[in-house]
Structures are given as structure tokens and as C-alpha cells.
Coordinates of C-alpha atoms and ligand atoms in Angstrom, one line a residue:
M1 CA 148.7 128.1 123.5
S2 CA 148.1 128.2 127.2
Q3 CA 150.7 129.4 129.6
S4 CA 151.0 126.1 131.4
Q5 CA 151.9 124.4 128.1
N6 CA 154.7 126.8 127.5
A7 CA 156.1 126.8 131.0
S8 CA 159.0 124.6 131.7
P9 CA 158.4 121.9 134.2
Q10 CA 158.9 122.8 137.9
N11 CA 160.4 120.3 140.2
A12 CA 157.1 119.5 141.8
W13 CA 155.3 116.3 142.7
G14 CA 152.1 117.7 141.1
D15 CA 153.7 117.6 137.7
R16 CA 154.7 114.0 138.1
I17 CA 151.3 112.9 139.1
R18 CA 149.7 115.0 136.4
A19 CA 152.0 113.3 133.8
L20 CA 150.3 110.0 134.6
K21 CA 147.2 111.3 133.0
N22 CA 149.1 110.8 129.7
V23 CA 149.1 107.0 130.3
P24 CA 145.4 106.4 129.3
P25 CA 145.8 108.3 125.9
V26 CA 148.9 106.3 125.2
L27 CA 147.1 103.0 126.1
K28 CA 144.5 104.1 123.6
I29 CA 147.1 104.8 120.9
L30 CA 148.7 101.4 121.7
W31 CA 145.4 99.6 121.4
E32 CA 144.7 101.4 118.1
S33 CA 148.1 100.4 116.8
G34 CA 147.3 96.6 117.1
P35 CA 144.4 95.4 119.2
Q36 CA 145.0 91.7 118.6
V37 CA 148.7 92.0 119.4
V38 CA 147.9 93.8 122.7
A39 CA 145.2 91.2 123.7
W40 CA 147.6 88.3 123.0
G41 CA 150.4 90.0 125.0
L42 CA 148.1 90.4 128.0
I43 CA 146.7 86.9 128.0
L44 CA 150.2 85.4 127.8
R45 CA 151.4 87.7 130.6
V46 CA 148.7 86.5 132.9
F47 CA 150.0 82.9 132.6
V48 CA 153.7 83.9 132.9
A49 CA 152.9 86.0 136.0
M50 CA 151.4 83.0 137.8
M51 CA 154.4 80.7 136.9
P52 CA 156.8 81.7 139.7
W53 CA 154.1 80.9 142.3
A54 CA 153.3 77.6 140.7
I55 CA 157.0 76.7 140.4
A56 CA 157.7 77.6 144.1
K57 CA 154.6 75.6 145.2
V58 CA 155.7 72.5 143.3
A59 CA 159.3 72.9 144.6
A60 CA 157.9 72.9 148.2
W61 CA 156.1 69.6 147.5
I62 CA 159.4 68.1 146.1
I63 CA 161.3 69.3 149.2
N64 CA 158.7 67.7 151.5
G65 CA 158.9 64.5 149.5
V66 CA 162.7 64.4 149.8
E67 CA 162.4 65.0 153.5
H68 CA 160.0 62.0 153.7
V69 CA 162.6 59.8 152.1
L70 CA 165.4 61.1 154.4
R71 CA 163.2 60.3 157.4
H72 CA 162.8 56.8 156.0
Q73 CA 159.0 57.3 155.5
G74 CA 159.2 56.2 151.8
L75 CA 158.7 58.0 148.5
P76 CA 155.3 59.9 148.3
D77 CA 152.9 58.9 145.6
H78 CA 153.5 60.4 142.1
F79 CA 156.8 62.0 143.3
W80 CA 158.5 61.7 139.9
W81 CA 155.4 63.1 138.2
I82 CA 155.7 66.2 140.4
V83 CA 159.4 66.5 139.5
A84 CA 158.4 66.3 135.8
L85 CA 155.7 68.9 136.4
E86 CA 158.4 71.3 137.8
V87 CA 160.6 70.8 134.7
G88 CA 157.5 71.3 132.5
L89 CA 156.6 74.6 134.2
A90 CA 160.1 75.9 133.8
V91 CA 160.2 75.0 130.0
L92 CA 156.8 76.6 129.5
T93 CA 157.9 79.8 131.2
G94 CA 160.8 80.1 128.8
I95 CA 158.6 79.5 125.8
L96 CA 155.9 82.0 127.0
T97 CA 158.5 84.7 127.8
R98 CA 160.0 84.5 124.3
T99 CA 156.6 84.6 122.7
I100 CA 155.8 87.8 124.8
D101 CA 159.1 89.4 123.6
Y102 CA 158.0 88.6 120.0
F103 CA 154.6 90.3 120.6
D104 CA 156.3 93.3 122.3
S105 CA 158.5 94.0 119.3
L106 CA 155.6 93.5 116.9
L107 CA 153.6 96.0 118.9
A108 CA 156.5 98.5 119.1
D109 CA 156.8 98.5 115.3
R110 CA 153.1 99.0 114.9
Y111 CA 153.1 101.7 117.5
S112 CA 155.9 103.7 116.0
H113 CA 154.4 103.3 112.5
H114 CA 151.0 104.4 113.8
V115 CA 152.3 107.4 115.8
S116 CA 154.7 108.6 113.0
I117 CA 151.8 108.7 110.6
E118 CA 149.5 110.5 113.1
V119 CA 152.3 113.0 113.8
M120 CA 152.7 113.8 110.1
R121 CA 148.9 114.1 109.7
Q122 CA 148.6 116.4 112.7
A123 CA 151.6 118.5 111.6
A124 CA 150.0 118.9 108.2
Q125 CA 146.7 120.3 109.5
L126 CA 148.2 122.8 111.9
D127 CA 148.3 126.5 111.1
L128 CA 151.2 128.1 109.3
T129 CA 151.5 130.3 112.4
T130 CA 152.5 127.3 114.5
Y131 CA 155.5 126.7 112.2
E132 CA 156.8 130.1 113.0
D133 CA 156.5 129.6 116.7
P134 CA 159.7 128.2 118.4
V135 CA 157.7 126.6 121.2
Y136 CA 155.7 124.6 118.7
Y137 CA 158.9 123.7 116.9
D138 CA 160.4 122.3 120.1
R139 CA 157.3 120.4 120.8
L140 CA 157.2 118.9 117.3
E141 CA 160.8 117.9 117.7
R142 CA 160.1 116.2 121.0
A143 CA 156.9 114.6 119.6
R144 CA 158.9 113.2 116.6
V145 CA 161.5 111.7 118.9
Q146 CA 158.7 110.2 121.0
A147 CA 157.1 108.7 117.9
T148 CA 159.9 106.3 117.5
D149 CA 161.6 103.9 119.8
R150 CA 158.9 103.4 122.3
L151 CA 159.7 99.7 122.7
V152 CA 160.9 100.3 126.2
L153 CA 157.6 101.9 127.2
I154 CA 155.6 99.1 125.7
Q155 CA 157.8 96.5 127.5
Q156 CA 157.5 98.4 130.7
M157 CA 153.7 98.6 130.5
G158 CA 153.4 94.9 129.8
R159 CA 156.0 94.1 132.5
L160 CA 154.1 96.2 135.1
F161 CA 150.9 94.3 134.3
Q162 CA 152.8 91.0 134.8
Q163 CA 154.6 92.2 137.9
I164 CA 151.4 93.4 139.6
I165 CA 149.8 89.9 139.1
T166 CA 152.9 88.1 140.4
T167 CA 153.2 90.5 143.4
L168 CA 149.5 90.1 144.2
V169 CA 149.8 86.3 144.2
F170 CA 152.8 86.3 146.5
T171 CA 151.4 89.0 148.7
I172 CA 148.3 87.0 149.3
T173 CA 150.5 84.0 150.2
L174 CA 152.5 86.1 152.7
L175 CA 149.4 87.7 154.2
Y176 CA 148.1 84.2 154.7
Y177 CA 151.2 83.2 156.7
S178 CA 151.8 86.6 158.5
P179 CA 150.8 90.2 157.6
W180 CA 153.9 91.5 159.3
L181 CA 156.0 90.2 156.5
M182 CA 154.4 92.5 154.0
V183 CA 154.7 95.5 156.3
L184 CA 158.4 95.0 156.7
L185 CA 158.9 94.6 153.0
A186 CA 156.8 97.7 152.1
L187 CA 158.8 99.8 154.6
G188 CA 162.0 99.1 152.8
I189 CA 160.7 99.5 149.3
I190 CA 158.5 102.6 149.3
P191 CA 161.5 105.1 149.9
S192 CA 163.4 103.7 147.0
F193 CA 160.3 104.1 144.8
L194 CA 160.0 107.7 145.7
G195 CA 163.7 108.2 145.0
E196 CA 163.3 106.6 141.5
T197 CA 160.4 108.9 140.5
H198 CA 162.3 111.9 141.8
F199 CA 165.2 111.1 139.5
A200 CA 162.9 110.3 136.6
F201 CA 161.4 113.7 136.9
L202 CA 164.8 115.4 137.1
G203 CA 165.7 113.6 133.9
Y204 CA 162.6 114.9 132.2
A205 CA 163.2 118.5 133.4
K206 CA 166.7 118.3 132.1
N207 CA 165.7 117.0 128.7
F208 CA 163.0 119.6 128.5
H209 CA 165.3 122.5 129.1
Q210 CA 168.0 121.0 126.8
T211 CA 165.6 120.8 123.8
P212 CA 166.4 124.3 122.4
A213 CA 170.1 123.7 122.7
K214 CA 169.7 120.3 121.0
R215 CA 167.7 121.9 118.2
L216 CA 170.4 124.5 117.7
M217 CA 173.0 121.6 117.6
D218 CA 171.0 119.8 114.9
Y219 CA 170.8 123.0 112.9
L220 CA 174.5 123.6 113.2
R221 CA 175.2 120.0 112.2
Q222 CA 172.8 120.3 109.3
V223 CA 174.3 123.6 108.0
G224 CA 177.8 122.2 108.4
G225 CA 176.9 119.3 106.1
S226 CA 174.5 121.0 103.7
K227 CA 175.1 121.3 100.0
E228 CA 173.4 124.8 100.0
A229 CA 175.8 126.1 102.6
A230 CA 179.0 124.4 101.3
K231 CA 180.1 127.4 99.1
E232 CA 179.7 130.0 101.9
L233 CA 181.2 127.8 104.5
K234 CA 184.4 127.5 102.5
L235 CA 184.7 131.1 101.4
F236 CA 183.9 132.6 104.9
N237 CA 185.9 129.9 106.7
L238 CA 182.8 129.1 108.7
N239 CA 183.5 125.5 109.5
E240 CA 185.6 126.1 112.5
Y241 CA 183.1 128.6 113.9
L242 CA 180.2 126.2 113.5
T243 CA 182.2 123.3 114.9
S244 CA 183.3 125.2 118.0
R245 CA 179.7 126.4 118.7
F246 CA 178.5 122.8 118.4
A247 CA 181.3 121.5 120.7
G248 CA 180.4 124.2 123.3
L249 CA 176.8 123.2 123.4
S250 CA 177.6 119.5 123.4
E251 CA 180.0 120.0 126.3
Q252 CA 177.3 121.9 128.3
I253 CA 174.8 119.0 127.7
Y254 CA 177.4 116.4 128.7
K255 CA 178.1 118.2 132.0
E256 CA 174.4 118.4 132.9
N257 CA 173.9 114.7 132.1
I258 CA 176.9 113.7 134.2
A259 CA 175.7 115.9 137.2
L260 CA 172.4 114.2 137.2
S261 CA 173.9 110.7 136.9
R262 CA 176.1 111.4 139.9
K263 CA 173.1 112.5 142.0
K264 CA 171.3 109.4 141.0
L265 CA 174.2 107.2 141.9
I266 CA 174.4 108.5 145.4
G267 CA 170.8 109.2 146.3
G268 CA 169.5 106.0 144.5
G269 CA 172.2 103.9 146.2
L270 CA 171.3 105.1 149.7
L271 CA 167.6 104.5 149.2
G272 CA 168.3 101.0 147.8
I273 CA 170.0 100.1 151.1
L274 CA 166.6 100.7 152.9
G275 CA 165.0 98.1 150.6
T276 CA 167.7 95.5 151.4
L277 CA 167.1 96.1 155.2
G278 CA 163.3 95.6 154.8
Y279 CA 163.9 92.4 152.8
Y280 CA 166.4 90.9 155.4
G281 CA 164.1 91.9 158.3
S282 CA 161.2 89.8 156.9
Y283 CA 163.7 87.0 156.2
A284 CA 165.0 86.9 159.7
Y285 CA 161.4 86.9 161.0
V286 CA 160.5 83.7 159.0
I287 CA 163.8 82.0 160.1
W288 CA 162.8 82.7 163.7
R289 CA 159.3 81.2 163.2
A290 CA 160.7 78.2 161.5
V291 CA 163.3 77.6 164.2
H292 CA 160.4 77.7 166.7
G293 CA 158.7 74.9 164.8
Y294 CA 155.8 76.8 163.2
Y295 CA 156.7 75.6 159.6
N296 CA 157.8 72.3 158.1
I297 CA 160.8 72.4 155.7
G298 CA 158.7 72.7 152.5
T299 CA 156.6 75.5 153.9
F300 CA 159.8 77.3 155.1
Y301 CA 161.2 77.1 151.6
F302 CA 157.9 78.2 150.1
I303 CA 157.6 81.3 152.4
T304 CA 161.3 82.4 151.9
N305 CA 160.8 82.0 148.2
A306 CA 157.6 84.1 148.5
I307 CA 159.6 86.8 150.3
V308 CA 162.2 86.9 147.6
Q309 CA 159.6 87.0 144.9
A310 CA 157.2 89.4 146.6
S311 CA 160.1 91.7 147.5
S312 CA 161.8 91.7 144.1
N313 CA 158.4 91.9 142.2
L314 CA 157.2 94.7 144.5
Q315 CA 160.5 96.6 144.0
Q316 CA 160.1 96.0 140.2
V317 CA 156.5 97.2 140.3
F318 CA 157.7 100.5 141.8
S319 CA 160.6 100.9 139.5
T320 CA 158.7 99.9 136.4
A321 CA 155.9 102.3 137.5
S322 CA 158.4 105.1 138.0
G323 CA 159.9 104.2 134.6
I324 CA 156.5 104.6 133.1
A325 CA 156.0 107.9 134.9
D326 CA 159.3 109.0 133.4
Q327 CA 158.1 108.0 130.0
A328 CA 154.7 109.5 130.6
L329 CA 156.4 112.9 131.3
F330 CA 158.0 112.6 127.9
L331 CA 154.7 111.8 126.4
T332 CA 153.3 115.1 127.7
D333 CA 154.6 116.7 124.5
L334 CA 153.3 114.1 122.2
I335 CA 149.8 114.3 123.8
A336 CA 149.9 118.1 123.9
F337 CA 151.0 118.1 120.2
F338 CA 148.0 115.8 119.3
E339 CA 145.7 118.1 121.2
M340 CA 146.8 121.3 119.3
K341 CA 143.9 122.5 117.2
P342 CA 144.4 124.6 114.0
M343 CA 142.7 128.0 114.1
V344 CA 142.3 128.2 110.3
Q345 CA 140.0 125.3 109.5
S346 CA 136.7 124.6 107.7
K347 CA 133.5 125.1 109.7
P348 CA 131.3 122.0 110.3
H349 CA 128.9 122.7 107.4
A350 CA 131.2 124.7 105.2
L351 CA 130.0 125.8 101.8
P352 CA 131.5 124.4 98.6
A353 CA 133.6 127.0 96.7
P354 CA 131.6 128.7 93.9
R355 CA 132.3 127.4 90.4
P356 CA 132.3 129.5 88.4
V357 CA 133.1 132.5 90.5
R358 CA 130.7 135.3 89.7
L359 CA 131.7 138.4 91.7
G360 CA 135.3 137.6 92.6
F361 CA 137.3 138.4 95.7
E362 CA 136.8 141.5 97.8
F363 CA 139.0 142.8 100.7
H364 CA 136.9 145.0 103.0
N365 CA 138.9 147.1 105.4
V366 CA 141.3 144.3 106.0
S367 CA 144.0 144.8 108.7
F368 CA 146.5 142.1 109.5
A369 CA 149.3 141.6 112.1
Y370 CA 151.2 138.3 112.1
P371 CA 150.3 136.3 115.2
G372 CA 152.5 137.2 118.1
T373 CA 153.4 140.6 116.6
E374 CA 151.8 144.0 117.1
R375 CA 152.7 145.7 113.8
K376 CA 150.0 145.8 111.3
V377 CA 151.3 144.6 108.0
L378 CA 148.1 145.5 106.2
K379 CA 146.0 148.5 107.3
N380 CA 142.4 149.0 106.1
F381 CA 143.2 147.4 102.9
N382 CA 140.4 147.5 100.3
F383 CA 140.8 145.6 97.1
T384 CA 138.8 143.7 94.5
L385 CA 139.6 141.0 92.0
R386 CA 136.9 140.3 89.5
P387 CA 136.5 137.2 87.3
G388 CA 138.6 137.4 84.2
E389 CA 140.8 140.1 85.6
R390 CA 144.6 139.9 85.6
I391 CA 146.0 142.1 88.4
A392 CA 149.6 142.9 89.2
L393 CA 150.4 143.7 92.8
I394 CA 153.5 145.9 93.2
G395 CA 155.3 147.7 95.9
E396 CA 158.8 147.9 97.5
N397 CA 160.1 145.0 99.7
G398 CA 158.1 144.3 102.8
Q399 CA 155.0 146.3 101.9
G400 CA 152.7 143.3 102.4
K401 CA 152.2 141.8 98.9
T402 CA 152.9 138.2 99.9
T403 CA 150.7 138.8 102.9
V404 CA 147.8 139.5 100.6
V405 CA 148.4 136.2 98.9
K406 CA 148.5 134.4 102.3
L407 CA 145.2 135.9 103.3
I408 CA 143.4 135.2 100.0
T409 CA 144.5 131.5 100.3
R410 CA 143.5 131.4 104.0
L411 CA 146.9 130.4 105.2
Y412 CA 146.0 133.1 107.7
D413 CA 142.8 134.9 108.6
P414 CA 142.5 138.7 108.8
T415 CA 142.9 140.4 112.2
E416 CA 140.2 142.9 111.3
G417 CA 137.8 143.3 108.4
E418 CA 136.8 140.5 106.0
I419 CA 137.6 138.9 102.7
L420 CA 134.6 138.0 100.6
L421 CA 134.3 135.5 97.7
D422 CA 131.1 136.1 95.7
G423 CA 129.8 138.2 98.6
I424 CA 130.4 135.5 101.3
D425 CA 133.1 135.6 103.9
L426 CA 136.0 133.2 102.9
R427 CA 135.7 131.6 106.3
E428 CA 132.3 130.1 105.3
Y429 CA 133.8 128.0 102.5
S430 CA 135.4 124.6 102.8
L431 CA 139.2 125.1 103.0
E432 CA 140.0 122.1 100.8
D433 CA 137.5 123.3 98.2
L434 CA 138.9 126.8 98.3
H435 CA 142.4 125.6 97.9
Q436 CA 141.4 123.5 94.9
E437 CA 140.2 126.7 93.1
I438 CA 143.6 128.5 93.6
G439 CA 146.9 127.6 92.0
V440 CA 149.7 129.5 93.6
I441 CA 153.5 129.5 93.2
F442 CA 155.3 131.4 95.9
Q443 CA 158.6 133.0 95.5
D444 CA 160.1 130.5 97.9
F445 CA 158.4 127.5 96.2
M446 CA 159.5 124.0 97.1
R447 CA 162.0 122.0 95.2
Y448 CA 160.9 118.4 95.8
E449 CA 163.7 116.0 95.5
M450 CA 161.5 113.6 93.6
T451 CA 161.1 112.8 89.9
A452 CA 160.2 115.6 87.4
R453 CA 156.8 114.0 86.9
E454 CA 156.1 114.0 90.7
N455 CA 157.3 117.6 90.9
I456 CA 154.6 118.6 88.4
A457 CA 151.9 116.1 89.6
I458 CA 152.2 117.6 93.1
G459 CA 150.2 120.5 91.7
R460 CA 147.1 118.3 91.8
V461 CA 147.7 115.3 93.9
E462 CA 144.0 115.0 94.9
L463 CA 143.0 114.0 91.4
P464 CA 144.4 111.4 89.0
H465 CA 146.1 112.9 86.1
T466 CA 147.1 111.6 82.7
E467 CA 150.5 111.7 81.1
A468 CA 149.1 114.1 78.5
E469 CA 148.0 116.5 81.2
I470 CA 151.5 116.6 82.8
E471 CA 153.1 117.1 79.5
S472 CA 150.7 119.9 78.5
A473 CA 151.3 121.7 81.9
A474 CA 155.0 121.4 81.3
E475 CA 154.6 122.8 77.7
K476 CA 152.7 125.8 79.1
S477 CA 155.3 126.6 81.7
L478 CA 158.3 125.9 79.4
A479 CA 159.3 123.1 81.7
A480 CA 159.0 120.7 78.7
G481 CA 162.3 122.1 77.4
V482 CA 164.0 121.5 80.7
V483 CA 162.7 117.9 80.9
A484 CA 163.8 117.2 77.3
K485 CA 167.4 117.7 78.4
L486 CA 167.1 115.2 81.3
Q487 CA 168.5 111.7 80.7
H488 CA 165.4 110.0 82.1
G489 CA 162.9 112.6 81.0
Y490 CA 159.9 112.8 83.3
D491 CA 161.3 109.9 85.4
Q492 CA 164.5 111.8 86.2
T493 CA 164.9 112.3 90.0
L494 CA 165.7 116.0 90.6
G495 CA 168.0 117.3 93.3
R496 CA 171.1 115.8 94.7
R497 CA 169.9 114.2 97.9
F498 CA 169.2 110.8 96.3
E499 CA 171.4 108.6 94.1
G500 CA 171.1 109.4 90.4
G501 CA 169.4 112.8 91.1
V502 CA 170.2 115.8 88.9
D503 CA 170.2 119.3 90.1
L504 CA 168.6 122.1 88.1
S505 CA 169.4 125.8 87.9
G506 CA 167.1 128.3 89.7
G507 CA 165.3 129.3 86.5
E508 CA 164.8 125.6 85.5
W509 CA 163.3 124.8 88.9
Q510 CA 161.0 127.7 88.5
K511 CA 159.7 126.4 85.2
I512 CA 159.0 123.1 86.8
A513 CA 157.2 124.7 89.7
L514 CA 155.1 126.8 87.3
A515 CA 153.9 123.7 85.6
R516 CA 152.3 122.7 88.9
A517 CA 150.1 125.9 88.8
Y518 CA 149.1 125.1 85.2
L519 CA 148.2 121.5 86.1
R520 CA 145.7 122.7 88.5
D521 CA 142.4 123.6 86.9
A522 CA 142.1 126.5 89.2
Q523 CA 139.9 129.6 88.8
L524 CA 142.6 131.9 90.4
L525 CA 146.2 131.7 89.5
I526 CA 148.7 133.5 91.7
L527 CA 152.4 133.9 90.8
D528 CA 154.4 135.5 93.6
E529 CA 157.6 136.7 91.9
P530 CA 157.9 133.4 90.2
T531 CA 160.3 134.6 87.5
A532 CA 163.0 136.1 89.6
A533 CA 165.5 133.5 88.5
L534 CA 164.5 133.5 84.9
D535 CA 166.6 135.3 82.3
A536 CA 165.0 138.2 80.4
K537 CA 164.1 136.1 77.3
S538 CA 162.5 133.3 79.4
E539 CA 160.7 135.8 81.5
L540 CA 159.1 137.5 78.5
E541 CA 158.1 134.1 77.1
V542 CA 156.7 132.9 80.4
F543 CA 154.6 136.0 80.8
E544 CA 153.3 136.1 77.3
R545 CA 152.1 132.6 77.9
F546 CA 150.8 133.4 81.3
A547 CA 148.7 136.2 79.7
E548 CA 147.4 133.8 77.1
L549 CA 146.7 131.0 79.5
T550 CA 145.0 133.0 82.1
E551 CA 142.6 134.5 79.6
G552 CA 139.1 134.4 81.3
K553 CA 140.6 133.4 84.7
M554 CA 141.5 135.5 87.7
A555 CA 145.2 136.0 87.9
L556 CA 147.3 137.8 90.6
L557 CA 150.8 138.5 89.8
I558 CA 153.5 139.9 92.0
S559 CA 156.6 141.2 90.3
H560 CA 159.3 143.8 90.6
R561 CA 159.8 143.9 86.8
F562 CA 157.7 146.6 85.1
S563 CA 158.1 144.9 81.7
T564 CA 155.9 142.2 83.1
V565 CA 153.7 144.3 85.3
R566 CA 152.5 146.5 82.4
M567 CA 150.8 143.5 80.8
A568 CA 148.3 143.4 83.7
D569 CA 144.7 144.7 83.2
R570 CA 145.0 146.5 86.5
I571 CA 148.0 147.4 88.6
V572 CA 147.6 147.8 92.4
V573 CA 150.3 149.7 94.3
L574 CA 150.9 148.8 97.9
E575 CA 152.7 151.0 100.3
G576 CA 152.9 150.5 104.1
G577 CA 150.1 147.9 104.0
R578 CA 147.7 150.3 102.2
L579 CA 146.5 150.5 98.6
V580 CA 147.9 153.8 97.4
E581 CA 147.2 153.7 93.6
E582 CA 145.4 151.5 91.1
G583 CA 144.8 151.5 87.4
N584 CA 146.3 150.3 84.2
H585 CA 149.8 151.2 83.1
Q586 CA 148.8 154.2 81.0
Q587 CA 146.5 155.6 83.7
L588 CA 149.1 155.2 86.4
I589 CA 151.8 156.9 84.3
A590 CA 149.4 159.7 83.6
L591 CA 148.7 160.0 87.3
D592 CA 152.4 160.6 87.8
G593 CA 152.4 159.2 91.3
R594 CA 154.3 156.3 93.1
Y595 CA 153.9 154.0 90.1
A596 CA 155.3 156.5 87.6
E597 CA 158.2 157.2 90.0
M598 CA 159.1 153.5 90.4
F599 CA 158.7 152.9 86.7
E600 CA 160.9 155.8 85.8
M601 CA 163.6 154.7 88.3
Q602 CA 163.7 151.2 86.7
A603 CA 163.6 152.5 83.2
A604 CA 166.5 154.9 84.0
S605 CA 168.7 152.0 85.2
Y606 CA 168.4 150.4 81.7
R607 CA 169.3 153.5 79.8
Ligands
ATP701 N1 155.6 135.2 109.3 C1 155.8 136.4 109.6 N2 155.8 136.9 110.9 C2 156.0 138.1 111.2 N3 156.1 139.1 110.3 C3 156.2 138.8 109.0 C4 156.0 137.4 108.5 N4 156.1 137.4 107.2 C5 156.3 138.6 106.8 N5 156.3 139.5 107.8 C6 156.5 140.9 107.8 O1 155.4 141.5 107.1 C7 155.8 142.5 106.2 C8 155.2 142.3 104.8 O2 155.8 141.1 104.3 P1 155.5 140.6 102.9 O3 156.2 139.3 102.7 O4 154.0 140.5 102.7 O5 156.1 141.7 102.0 P2 156.2 141.8 100.4 O6 155.6 143.0 100.0 O7 155.8 140.5 99.7 O8 157.8 141.9 100.3 P3 158.9 141.4 99.2 O9 158.8 142.2 98.0 O10 160.2 141.5 99.8 O11 158.5 139.9 98.9 C9 157.3 142.5 106.3 O12 157.7 143.7 107.0 C10 157.7 141.3 107.0 O13 158.8 141.5 107.8

């Protein structure tokens, strides 16, 4: 991520102008959301934009006609038809305006639908690293907010288009009568425009710097109301603590908001007075010319109306444009978010994953530090996993076992060295293909608050699956016993978030999660401490099955329980990011090294 993306906005004009470069991509997104709706909106706006001019022109004819009558020169031809035309134009304006509102709300719905989906797609393809980066998180948060509720922006863009046309029509009219009129009007309006954009920018800068505090507030609110935290909150009396931290932050944000609103009230008010002076200056000039006999009464009316319209539309053009600049600043994050590219991705002509795997996986002098950190979690790590082998990876907490899994599944790429699959660097293979060949259940696996069936089917969403396949996977992982006890069986919603949902125990959730791995017809199965919440009997059962079911496949198992570990064909001991011992249970016991020591320690605690 570049420095400029991370830096908070400085109060500079450059940033404001740069923000306008976000408008074209947004127009593109708008167009993609609903081309026909956009086109109709624009066509109708051209008509509505011309209406005030047409209405004023017809009104001038009517006034001249009335004057004729007053001077006893008789009623002009078609007079009542002209009056009817005026009424017709007013009615048509009303109808067109409502139709535009309808198209705007239609477009707003389509836009937020389209952007929400794009945000989800983009979030899904970004690296895992990005999720651990607070800057990214803040950006995702802002992008999410920006995805919805952009009706204002859409209305503003349409309105600007309409106001520009109306202003142009009346400006040409005024220039036709006297260029000075426009100069006077512009002198009054430009300072208030600059004021508007200035405050819009301050508003954006304020929101930008408030995002971390707002994120923290959201977190506090979420913890305060979460089911998981409820027990601890009560026992540790944490509610008051959380509430007061939330209140402190909320107070700070309120004060900052008020301070800005005050500035805006005073500064914006003073600049607004300049606009009023410019407007009345032009008005006085036209009165002077009319009094000196330059215009008849209808023309006088038409010009004064043109001043009112040009002035208010010009003012609106500026304030709408500054409103758009304001919104465009907010869109900086959305656009920046869409421009983020994942580092871990498939190359253009990536290879399909080998099936069957012939040589297996090989780590060659792999070193790895998590992005943004210096410490190497793996150091010159060398390791092989051959087809048909079942390997247990063991080591104390924090030695890098899960990291090995993250590298083999390409959630991250090594900092140094390479990982080969059948002799070819993992980075050469298609990511989707590679992931299809690996079934993995992490220690912090997800508990999807969906039905039991969906929780299992998630293991292989890319392919259709039959009822029998789901049931067979559930049998293998012992989840079938869990499902049998549920009132609605496989259709039972799990978790408590949704009505009718049933929560499971930690061990029951694990059996369900394990079924996902079995559903996948993968060549490598990885279980990262998947049985931690299982009781001893279940664990033994699960692993005896695992041993049976992974026969002929590659299996990688991470566990702290030696009763399980000893079933592996080969045991690899990790310490400080290095491979320190490897062999089967008997060999390692005979070696009398780290493994034997750890084994003895665990055995002693059972005696
Ligand atoms: N996303 C991350 N960013 C930075 N450091 C990390 C990250 N994930 C893990 N680490 C660090 O890397 C080291 C190895 O972690 P890893 O999860 O691979 O250990 P482990 O052997 O699986 O531990 P355990 O037995 O506790 O699961 C730890 O010191 C941990 O603090």
C-alpha cells in the first residue's frame, strides 16, 4: 500500500481537486448499475431544465398582452391559448419532476445493490494479509458505508446536469441583454462556492480521522451485546466499563461535529451575504435600465426572472458541485478499495493442479515472516509430504505449525525459498485448482449460522452434491450422530442468531466442520487441531476413522495429543520455525530427543 493512501488527508486544495478524479469511476459504476435508467433520467432532465425558461418566456408574452388590454389596444391573437400553454408547461414540469424522482430512486437501489456485490467480491479476493491490516480494515469499513445510501450523490449528479443546462439557457439570455449582469452575479456567487467546498473538505477530513474511533465504538457495542461475551461481561462486571468507554468516544465525536457545524454556520453565512449583494446589484441595474425606457414591461419581467433563475441556478450549480466534491472525497476510499490488488493470485496462464499428485509437496529452505513484521516464524524450513503419507506436525505453541498450513494452502507466499508440488513451484498453479485439491479444517474453523446441511455443503460449494454425499461425509466425521439429535435434522438452522436456530457444543461443531473436509474429494487433507474440543472417546473414534479414510491420500495433522500423533506414518517436530526431528513414533522415542521429552511429559501427567 502506498504512503499516500495511508496518509490522512491534509487540508489542501490539491486533495479536493484530486478527489474529483473519483467522479468518472463513479459515473462508470452508475452506468453499469443501470444504463437504461441513467439514460432516461438524463433525457427527462434536459426537458425539465428548459422548462423555467419556457415558462418565463410565455409569462412575458402574457404580461405584454395584459398591458395591451390596459392601454385599450385590444386582446392579442391567441391570448387564451398562450395562457393555456403556461398552465400546460407548469403541469408538465410537475409530472416530469416526479418521474425523475422515480428514476433516481430506482437507480439508487440498483447502485447500492451493484456496489455491495462488488465490495463483497473484492473483499473475497484480497489477501489474508489485508485482513490483518488496520488501515485496510478502516478502508473496508468506509467502503461498506459508501456502498449503501448513495441516493444523495445520484440525485446531486442528476441535479447538477439539470442546473447546468438551466443556468446556460438563462446566462445566454442575460448575456444577450447585458454581459454586466452576469459579471455582477458571478462576483457574488464564487466566494460562497469556495466556502462550501472548504467546509465539505473539513467534513471529510473529520470523518476520516474519526473512522478508527467509530470502529472501536462498533466493536464495543458489538462486544456489549454479544452472546459469546455475555458470560464474562457479567462475571467481570465489564458492562459499565464498556459503556463508559463507548460514551467517552461518542462525546469526543459529538464535540468535533459541533465544532465544525459552528464554523460552517458563521463562515458559510458571511459568504452567503456576498451572493445576496451580487444578486441585488444586477437587479438594481435592470431596474435602472427599465426606468430609462430600454425595456417594455414584458421584457423587464423576463430579464428580472432570468436574473432570479440564473442566480439561484448558478448558486445551486456551485453548491451541488461542492456537494459532489464532498461525496467524491468519501468515494476516495471506495475507489482505492476497488483498486487494491491481491498479491497471492493465479498467474495468467497458470497450470492446473496435478491429479493424481506423483511426488508430493516439498518445502525448500522456506523462511517466512508475516507481512509487516520482521521476525521469521519459519527459518530455512525443509520438509516433504509424499503421496499416501500421513504426517503429524507437532511442537509447542507458537512454533509455526499453522503457518506451515497457511503456506501450503497459499494463503501466504514464502518470504524466501520455495514450495514445490510435483517439482513445480506452487505459484505456477491455478489457485482455485490448488484449493480444490486441499481440504483443510483450521483450529479456528467457522461456525456458519446456517442449516446443518449448508454447514457441510460449504466444504464443496463449487460442485453440486447429492443428499447421499452429505450424509456420507457426516457419517465419516461422526456428525451424523449430532444431526440425528436435531429436531429438523439436516434442515436445522445452527447457531442462535436466527429464529429457530439451535446452538451446538464445541465438540459437536467440530464434527460438523470435519464433515466439510470429508465432503471434499481432495488429495490432501489437513486437520489443524480439529479435535481440541472433543472428549477422549470421540477423539479416538475420529482419528481411527481419519486414519482409515485418508488411506492412500496425503494427510497433515496438527495435534498436541500424543495418543493421536503416534498414529501418523511420520512425525515432524517443529521448534523455533525449524524442523528439529522427524521419524515415526518408535524412531523418535529411540532418539530420546525433543519428541521423547514431550511425550514423556504428557504421559507423566496421566500417571
Ligand atoms: N497473522 C499473523 N501476523 C503476525 N504474526 C503471526 C500471525 N499469525 C501467527 N503469528 C506468529 O507466528 C508464530 C507462529 O504461529 P503459528 O500459529 O504458526 O504457531 P503454531 O505452532 O500453530 O501455534 P499453536 O500451537 O499455538 O497453534 C507465533 O509466534 C505467532 O505469534
